[in-house]
Tab-separated table of C-alpha atoms in Angstrom:
chain	number	residue	atom	x	y	z
A	866	MET	CA	7.338	63.244	31.353
A	867	ASN	CA	8.726	61.626	34.821
A	868	GLU	CA	8.003	62.704	38.416
A	869	SER	CA	10.580	65.057	38.132
A	870	SER	CA	8.701	67.087	35.525
A	871	ALA	CA	5.355	67.560	36.960
A	872	ASP	CA	3.574	67.713	40.252
A	873	ALA	CA	2.059	65.161	42.384
A	874	LEU	CA	-1.314	65.562	41.073
A	875	THR	CA	-0.385	65.607	37.535
A	876	GLN	CA	0.997	62.085	37.968
A	877	GLU	CA	-1.690	61.100	39.741
A	878	ALA	CA	-3.885	61.954	37.149
A	879	LEU	CA	-1.769	60.407	34.224
A	880	SER	CA	-1.529	57.238	36.660
A	881	HIS	CA	-4.944	56.309	36.990
A	882	TRP	CA	-6.485	58.231	34.056
A	883	TYR	CA	-4.402	58.503	30.950
A	884	VAL	CA	-5.916	55.378	29.308
A	885	ARG	CA	-9.361	56.794	29.860
A	886	LEU	CA	-8.320	60.013	27.566
A	887	LEU	CA	-7.263	57.339	24.643
A	888	ALA	CA	-10.020	54.933	25.206
A	889	ASN	CA	-12.661	57.596	24.616
A	890	GLY	CA	-11.588	59.180	21.805
A	891	VAL	CA	-8.502	61.375	22.353
A	892	SER	CA	-5.757	61.392	19.984
A	893	TYR	CA	-2.370	59.678	21.055
A	894	MET	CA	-0.896	62.713	19.100
A	895	ASP	CA	-2.828	65.061	21.576
A	896	ALA	CA	-2.144	63.049	24.414
A	897	SER	CA	1.801	62.928	23.927
A	898	GLU	CA	2.149	66.451	22.977
A	899	VAL	CA	-0.299	68.420	25.508
A	900	ILE	CA	0.981	66.165	28.768
A	901	PRO	CA	4.365	66.872	28.711
A	902	LYS	CA	4.085	70.386	28.871
A	903	VAL	CA	2.098	70.267	31.957
A	904	ARG	CA	4.511	70.949	35.073
A	905	SER	CA	2.111	72.153	37.385
A	906	TRP	CA	-1.593	70.338	37.937
A	907	ARG	CA	-2.555	74.129	37.302
A	908	GLU	CA	-1.422	74.351	34.202
A	909	TRP	CA	-3.732	70.930	33.076
A	910	CYS	CA	-7.053	72.609	32.192
A	911	ARG	CA	-5.643	75.878	30.140
A	912	LEU	CA	-2.961	73.664	28.035
A	913	TRP	CA	-5.880	71.330	27.000
A	914	MET	CA	-8.234	73.787	26.180
A	915	ASP	CA	-5.740	75.642	24.040
A	916	ARG	CA	-5.501	72.311	21.877
A	917	ALA	CA	-9.366	72.114	22.271
A	918	ALA	CA	-9.590	75.360	20.254
A	919	VAL	CA	-7.118	74.108	17.788
A	920	ARG	CA	-9.411	71.359	16.905
A	921	GLU	CA	-12.181	73.383	17.473
A	922	ARG	CA	-10.724	75.941	14.287
A	923	GLU	CA	-10.626	72.390	12.370
A	924	ALA	CA	-13.950	71.666	12.419
A	925	ARG	CA	-15.045	74.988	11.587
A	926	GLU	CA	-12.680	74.731	8.314
A	927	MET	CA	-14.413	71.333	7.427
A	928	GLU	CA	-17.708	72.771	8.077
A	929	GLU	CA	-16.954	75.551	6.125
A	930	ALA	CA	-15.867	73.635	3.188
A	931	GLY	CA	-19.076	71.258	3.600
A	932	ARG	CA	-17.735	68.632	4.816
A	933	MET	CA	-20.428	68.084	7.388
A	934	LEU	CA	-19.663	64.285	8.706
A	935	SER	CA	-15.995	65.184	9.045
A	936	ALA	CA	-16.515	68.720	10.668
A	937	ALA	CA	-18.962	66.712	13.185
A	938	GLU	CA	-16.418	64.200	14.059
A	939	ALA	CA	-13.715	66.671	14.445
A	940	TYR	CA	-15.873	68.931	17.023
A	941	VAL	CA	-16.509	65.529	18.861
A	942	ARG	CA	-12.566	65.628	19.216
A	943	ALA	CA	-12.743	69.429	20.469
A	944	SER	CA	-15.403	68.890	22.326
A	945	LEU	CA	-13.510	65.411	24.390
A	946	ALA	CA	-10.224	68.020	24.934
A	947	TYR	CA	-12.541	70.187	26.415
A	948	HIS	CA	-13.990	67.871	28.951
A	949	PHE	CA	-10.529	65.795	29.668
A	950	ALA	CA	-9.215	69.813	30.372
A	951	GLN	CA	-11.761	69.851	33.204
A	952	PHE	CA	-12.598	66.044	34.218
A	953	VAL	CA	-10.822	65.931	37.797
A	954	TYR	CA	-9.646	69.548	37.719
A	955	HIS	CA	-10.895	71.428	40.728
A	956	GLU	CA	-8.158	74.288	41.196
A	957	ASP	CA	-10.149	77.107	39.334
A	958	ILE	CA	-13.608	76.623	39.644
A	959	GLU	CA	-14.287	79.455	36.696
A	960	LEU	CA	-12.081	77.979	34.170
A	961	LYS	CA	-13.499	74.568	34.892
A	962	ALA	CA	-17.054	75.823	34.284
A	963	GLU	CA	-15.769	77.760	31.150
A	964	ALA	CA	-14.184	73.989	29.870
A	965	GLN	CA	-17.686	72.620	30.437
A	966	ARG	CA	-19.654	75.190	28.475
A	967	ARG	CA	-17.267	74.897	25.490
A	968	LYS	CA	-17.265	71.301	25.339
A	969	VAL	CA	-20.955	71.357	25.259
A	970	ALA	CA	-21.111	74.208	22.593
A	971	ALA	CA	-18.798	72.085	20.528
A	972	TYR	CA	-20.295	68.638	20.652
A	973	GLN	CA	-23.872	70.453	20.000
A	974	ARG	CA	-22.200	72.185	16.684
A	975	GLY	CA	-21.368	68.515	15.154
A	976	ALA	CA	-24.333	66.726	16.808
A	977	PRO	CA	-26.950	66.869	14.159
A	978	HIS	CA	-24.223	66.140	11.301
A	979	LEU	CA	-23.005	62.665	13.219
A	980	ASP	CA	-23.691	59.251	12.193
A	981	PRO	CA	-26.249	58.579	13.910
A	982	PRO	CA	-27.278	62.436	14.347
A	983	ALA	CA	-26.712	62.958	17.914
A	984	GLU	CA	-30.402	64.947	19.086
A	985	ARG	CA	-30.175	67.060	22.389
A	986	VAL	CA	-33.061	66.470	25.047
A	987	GLU	CA	-33.959	68.380	27.642
A	988	ILE	CA	-36.187	66.468	30.490
A	989	PRO	CA	-37.692	68.346	33.328
A	990	TRP	CA	-36.355	68.022	36.613
A	991	PRO	CA	-36.868	69.900	40.196
A	992	GLY	CA	-36.150	73.522	40.932
A	993	GLY	CA	-36.791	74.507	36.829
A	994	ARG	CA	-33.813	72.077	35.707
A	995	THR	CA	-33.330	69.610	33.337
A	996	LEU	CA	-31.174	66.564	32.527
A	997	PRO	CA	-29.583	67.260	29.176
A	998	GLY	CA	-29.355	64.400	27.078
A	999	VAL	CA	-27.923	62.848	23.955
A	1000	LEU	CA	-30.083	60.595	22.112
A	1001	ARG	CA	-28.818	58.628	19.058
A	1002	ILE	CA	-30.900	56.031	17.194
A	1003	PRO	CA	-28.660	54.212	14.347
A	1004	GLU	CA	-30.541	53.518	11.140
A	1005	GLY	CA	-30.486	49.708	11.547
A	1006	ALA	CA	-32.163	49.726	14.748
A	1007	LYS	CA	-35.874	47.990	14.545
A	1008	GLY	CA	-38.619	46.442	15.636
A	1009	GLU	CA	-42.329	46.429	15.833
A	1010	ASP	CA	-42.467	48.633	18.766
A	1011	GLY	CA	-39.214	50.800	18.254
A	1012	ALA	CA	-35.704	50.495	18.737
A	1013	PRO	CA	-34.182	49.049	22.042
A	1014	CYS	CA	-32.218	51.282	23.839
A	1015	VAL	CA	-29.365	51.496	26.050
A	1016	VAL	CA	-29.271	54.327	28.945
A	1017	LEU	CA	-25.517	55.477	29.447
A	1018	VAL	CA	-24.978	56.390	32.835
A	1019	ALA	CA	-21.667	58.454	33.558
A	1020	GLY	CA	-19.729	58.691	37.016
A	1021	LEU	CA	-18.210	61.410	39.028
A	1022	ASP	CA	-16.495	63.512	36.603
A	1023	SER	CA	-17.341	61.752	33.271
A	1024	THR	CA	-20.259	63.390	31.592
A	1025	LYS	CA	-22.825	62.544	28.486
A	1026	GLU	CA	-20.092	63.879	25.884
A	1027	GLU	CA	-17.630	61.498	26.935
A	1028	PHE	CA	-19.985	58.105	25.810
A	1029	TYR	CA	-18.983	58.927	21.895
A	1030	THR	CA	-16.397	56.157	21.646
A	1031	LEU	CA	-18.863	53.567	23.353
A	1032	GLU	CA	-22.292	54.412	21.642
A	1033	GLY	CA	-20.834	53.390	18.460
A	1034	VAL	CA	-20.538	49.612	19.510
A	1035	PHE	CA	-24.216	49.959	20.448
A	1036	HIS	CA	-25.125	51.558	17.575
A	1037	ALA	CA	-23.213	48.902	15.547
A	1038	ARG	CA	-25.400	46.231	16.912
A	1039	GLY	CA	-28.981	48.110	16.024
A	1040	ILE	CA	-29.315	49.593	19.614
A	1041	ALA	CA	-30.122	53.255	20.330
A	1042	THR	CA	-28.543	55.010	23.598
A	1043	PHE	CA	-29.404	57.820	25.688
A	1044	ALA	CA	-26.557	59.019	27.484
A	1045	PHE	CA	-27.419	62.368	30.172
A	1046	ASP	CA	-25.955	64.425	32.806
A	1047	GLY	CA	-27.388	63.742	36.006
A	1048	PRO	CA	-26.990	65.644	39.492
A	1049	ALA	CA	-23.261	66.683	39.934
A	1050	GLN	CA	-22.602	65.583	36.205
A	1051	GLY	CA	-21.770	68.101	33.381
A	1052	GLU	CA	-23.868	70.659	32.795
A	1053	ASN	CA	-25.227	69.908	36.199
A	1054	ALA	CA	-22.216	69.838	38.285
A	1055	ASP	CA	-23.903	72.783	40.456
A	1056	LEU	CA	-26.490	70.028	41.521
A	1057	GLN	CA	-25.403	67.796	44.702
A	1058	LEU	CA	-24.707	64.355	44.099
A	1059	GLN	CA	-27.605	62.188	44.760
A	1060	PRO	CA	-26.946	58.630	46.192
A	1061	ASP	CA	-30.203	57.415	45.188
A	1062	PHE	CA	-29.629	57.926	41.809
A	1063	GLU	CA	-32.500	55.288	40.579
A	1064	ARG	CA	-35.168	58.625	41.231
A	1065	VAL	CA	-32.788	60.318	38.341
A	1066	VAL	CA	-33.488	57.400	36.090
A	1067	SER	CA	-36.971	56.901	36.962
A	1068	VAL	CA	-37.685	60.401	35.291
A	1069	VAL	CA	-35.244	59.472	32.330
A	1070	MET	CA	-37.141	56.683	31.807
A	1071	ASP	CA	-40.607	58.229	32.157
A	1072	HIS	CA	-39.490	60.322	28.853
A	1073	LEU	CA	-37.726	57.715	27.061
A	1074	ALA	CA	-41.366	55.670	27.559
A	1075	GLY	CA	-42.997	58.666	25.917
A	1076	ASP	CA	-40.695	58.782	22.609
A	1077	ALA	CA	-42.722	56.506	20.117
A	1078	ARG	CA	-39.165	55.698	17.981
A	1079	LEU	CA	-38.322	53.718	21.068
A	1080	ASP	CA	-39.554	50.208	22.731
A	1081	SER	CA	-39.884	51.262	26.037
A	1082	SER	CA	-40.235	47.430	26.640
A	1083	ARG	CA	-36.226	46.974	25.783
A	1084	ILE	CA	-34.525	49.591	27.789
A	1085	GLY	CA	-31.329	48.912	29.541
A	1086	ALA	CA	-28.759	50.646	31.537
A	1087	LEU	CA	-24.986	50.741	31.473
A	1088	GLY	CA	-22.892	52.871	33.833
A	1089	VAL	CA	-19.143	53.344	34.479
A	1090	SER	CA	-17.042	53.746	37.147
A	1091	LEU	CA	-19.765	55.633	39.902
A	1092	GLY	CA	-21.873	54.641	37.266
A	1093	GLY	CA	-21.205	51.412	37.730
A	1094	TYR	CA	-22.822	51.529	41.370
A	1095	TYR	CA	-25.862	54.093	39.295
A	1096	ALA	CA	-27.082	51.344	36.917
A	1097	PRO	CA	-26.774	48.645	39.151
A	1098	ARG	CA	-28.852	50.791	41.698
A	1099	SER	CA	-31.472	51.981	39.077
A	1100	LEU	CA	-32.017	48.327	38.335
A	1101	ALA	CA	-32.940	47.236	41.668
A	1102	PHE	CA	-35.351	50.032	42.218
A	1103	GLU	CA	-36.581	51.040	38.026
A	1104	PRO	CA	-38.861	47.662	37.363
A	1105	ARG	CA	-39.024	48.976	33.403
A	1106	LEU	CA	-34.875	48.477	33.063
A	1107	LYS	CA	-34.979	45.126	31.813
A	1108	ALA	CA	-31.188	44.636	32.233
A	1109	GLY	CA	-28.044	46.350	33.605
A	1110	VAL	CA	-23.926	46.791	33.722
A	1111	GLY	CA	-22.474	47.949	35.950
A	1112	VAL	CA	-18.405	48.671	34.911
A	1113	CYS	CA	-16.279	49.264	38.020
A	1114	GLY	CA	-18.236	50.733	40.317
A	1115	PRO	CA	-18.588	50.596	44.170
A	1116	TYR	CA	-20.652	48.515	46.270
A	1117	ASP	CA	-19.585	50.839	49.693
A	1118	MET	CA	-17.943	53.959	48.739
A	1119	GLY	CA	-17.211	54.313	52.458
A	1120	GLU	CA	-15.259	51.261	52.134
A	1121	ILE	CA	-12.697	52.654	49.735
A	1122	TRP	CA	-12.446	55.809	50.796
A	1123	GLU	CA	-9.037	55.888	52.277
A	1124	GLY	CA	-7.346	54.400	49.190
A	1125	LEU	CA	-9.311	57.002	46.416
A	1126	PRO	CA	-6.991	59.402	44.467
A	1127	ALA	CA	-6.753	62.823	46.121
A	1128	LEU	CA	-8.366	63.889	42.940
A	1129	THR	CA	-11.606	61.744	43.175
A	1130	ARG	CA	-11.609	62.732	46.808
A	1131	GLN	CA	-12.069	66.313	45.901
A	1132	GLY	CA	-14.265	65.307	43.033
A	1133	VAL	CA	-16.297	63.663	45.440
A	1134	CYS	CA	-16.597	66.597	48.095
A	1135	ALA	CA	-17.147	68.965	45.434
A	1136	SER	CA	-20.267	66.580	44.150
A	1137	PHE	CA	-21.491	66.729	47.632
A	1138	GLN	CA	-20.667	70.420	48.232
A	1139	THR	CA	-18.715	69.342	51.532
A	1140	GLU	CA	-17.194	72.108	53.578
A	1141	ASN	CA	-13.954	69.982	53.998
A	1142	GLU	CA	-12.772	66.147	53.501
A	1143	GLU	CA	-13.962	64.782	56.386
A	1144	GLN	CA	-17.567	65.544	55.505
A	1145	GLY	CA	-17.086	64.003	52.515
A	1146	ALA	CA	-15.405	60.837	53.931
A	1147	LEU	CA	-19.141	60.896	55.857
A	1148	LYS	CA	-21.232	61.427	52.785
A	1149	SER	CA	-19.461	58.765	50.771
A	1150	GLN	CA	-21.092	56.200	53.398
A	1151	GLU	CA	-24.373	56.984	51.337
A	1152	ILE	CA	-22.968	55.514	48.058
A	1153	SER	CA	-23.403	51.940	48.834
A	1154	LEU	CA	-25.998	49.014	47.618
A	1155	ARG	CA	-25.683	47.423	50.818
A	1156	GLY	CA	-29.130	45.719	50.902
A	1157	CYS	CA	-30.118	47.118	47.670
A	1158	LEU	CA	-29.542	43.725	45.388
A	1159	SER	CA	-31.145	41.246	47.037
A	1160	GLY	CA	-33.812	39.699	45.795
A	1161	LEU	CA	-32.734	41.220	42.303
A	1162	ASP	CA	-35.337	39.622	39.889
A	1163	ARG	CA	-33.644	40.688	36.101
A	1164	PRO	CA	-30.550	40.352	34.593
A	1165	LEU	CA	-27.062	42.005	36.148
A	1166	LEU	CA	-23.700	42.416	34.255
A	1167	ILE	CA	-20.985	43.418	36.888
A	1168	ILE	CA	-17.528	43.893	34.983
A	1169	HIS	CA	-14.430	44.811	36.545
A	1170	GLY	CA	-10.367	44.931	36.456
A	1171	ALA	CA	-7.914	43.077	38.907
A	1172	ARG	CA	-5.612	45.664	38.665
A	1173	ASP	CA	-8.211	48.680	39.190
A	1174	ARG	CA	-6.569	50.381	42.009
A	1175	LEU	CA	-9.529	53.472	42.526
A	1176	CYS	CA	-12.083	50.861	42.979
A	1177	PRO	CA	-10.510	47.237	43.927
A	1178	VAL	CA	-11.873	44.160	42.168
A	1179	GLU	CA	-13.303	42.807	45.809
A	1180	GLN	CA	-16.110	45.464	45.481
A	1181	ALA	CA	-17.444	43.681	42.537
A	1182	HIS	CA	-17.301	40.134	44.027
A	1183	LYS	CA	-19.112	41.803	47.076
A	1184	ILE	CA	-21.959	43.205	44.666
A	1185	ALA	CA	-22.084	39.991	42.594
A	1186	ALA	CA	-22.867	38.211	46.098
A	1187	GLU	CA	-25.307	40.043	47.113
A	1188	ALA	CA	-27.600	40.079	43.790
A	1189	GLY	CA	-26.912	36.237	43.526
A	1190	ASP	CA	-28.404	34.335	40.603
A	1191	SER	CA	-29.520	37.362	38.785
A	1192	CYS	CA	-25.512	38.085	38.539
A	1193	GLU	CA	-22.903	37.552	35.815
A	1194	LEU	CA	-19.549	38.926	36.970
A	1195	VAL	CA	-16.655	39.170	34.856
A	1196	VAL	CA	-13.052	39.752	35.598
A	1197	TYR	CA	-10.595	40.781	33.736
A	1198	GLU	CA	-6.935	39.903	35.127
A	1199	GLU	CA	-5.383	42.659	33.036
A	1200	GLY	CA	-8.062	45.139	33.213
A	1201	VAL	CA	-7.712	49.002	35.155
A	1202	HIS	CA	-10.193	51.035	36.482
A	1203	VAL	CA	-13.168	50.693	34.119
A	1204	CYS	CA	-10.871	48.777	32.045
A	1205	ASN	CA	-10.077	51.694	29.710
A	1206	ASN	CA	-6.580	49.566	28.784
A	1207	ILE	CA	-8.902	46.537	27.136
A	1208	PRO	CA	-11.982	48.932	25.680
A	1209	PHE	CA	-11.595	46.418	22.492
A	1210	LEU	CA	-13.037	43.322	25.342
A	1211	TRP	CA	-15.051	44.585	27.369
A	1212	ARG	CA	-17.149	46.841	25.095
A	1213	PRO	CA	-18.282	44.158	22.914
A	1214	LEU	CA	-18.863	42.125	25.751
A	1215	ALA	CA	-21.281	44.145	27.448
A	1216	ALA	CA	-22.864	45.028	24.373
A	1217	ASP	CA	-23.251	41.481	23.223
A	1218	TRP	CA	-24.854	40.752	26.603
A	1219	LEU	CA	-27.577	43.540	26.484
A	1220	ALA	CA	-28.279	42.780	23.293
A	1221	ASP	CA	-29.068	39.321	24.169
A	1222	LYS	CA	-31.073	40.717	27.313
A	1223	LEU	CA	-32.604	43.386	25.177
A	1224	ASP	CA	-33.938	40.478	22.576
A	1225	VAL	CA	-31.631	42.511	20.126
A	1226	ASP	CA	-30.789	39.866	16.809
A	1227	THR	CA	-27.002	40.476	15.795
């Protein structure tokens, strides 16, 4: 696809997030076949939902043949296609919501048969709501007091289902994972974004601490993109977290607002439920680590890409400077946003680092 064959928003999405699709489990075949069909950004969601339906039919055929693990993996592929149909799409809210529902349904159809199985958890949240999550405990996760666990924190437009490929890196090291949808994420897209996300993570920690299969003294957190802000902030305020990793998150979103892609600004406005972009710009200033990390007494790893055009690397340096000796900073010169072009480098690094901090013998 060249610039004359699609509109500006489609080009923006591809420029910033094409590698994200591939890094998180969308096949090159699907990307290379669906994307060239997009002529207008309004078409994006429907075209990807059509492809997701194809992958879902394949999953059902495998299921009917009794190939349960294969079917489960195929349902994940369908779920990811539904997810990326709507991830930064705000043109048709009803269609976006339909893609969200189908994403969850497809994932849940395969969840019990994944290896390790994905157990749906619903943690009570105010207003009669829940924080829906996915707990996966690998067979090799060991410990006298239960398995170590990493809480995976999504960003502005990622959700619990998008972590599938990342989860496997931790499972291979004997670490359980818990991914969830917080306010303004996934199944909770209608709840307003909460800058003080440590309140959300504390509720998650309350639940995990009550699960006898997990070692509550060996729980860490990893967040990507806006989750790379949520995770360090949660580490600063939630003492039960033993360590944290932030990947390409902002130090202060207000500082970088003007340089954000239009689709990201749309997402921030939608998540804060503002009436216009001017209000969104003001609300973005609430997303700040300023003054939060001074005196941090547990280890923090910050990973960033020098070629990140969404969240400039200077933001990572500010996080590291405020966190001081508790923080390790790794900058990949070739890395883009979330270093999605080099997942084979940063993911093992983060998993090994957390394994060490959580006292996991790998």
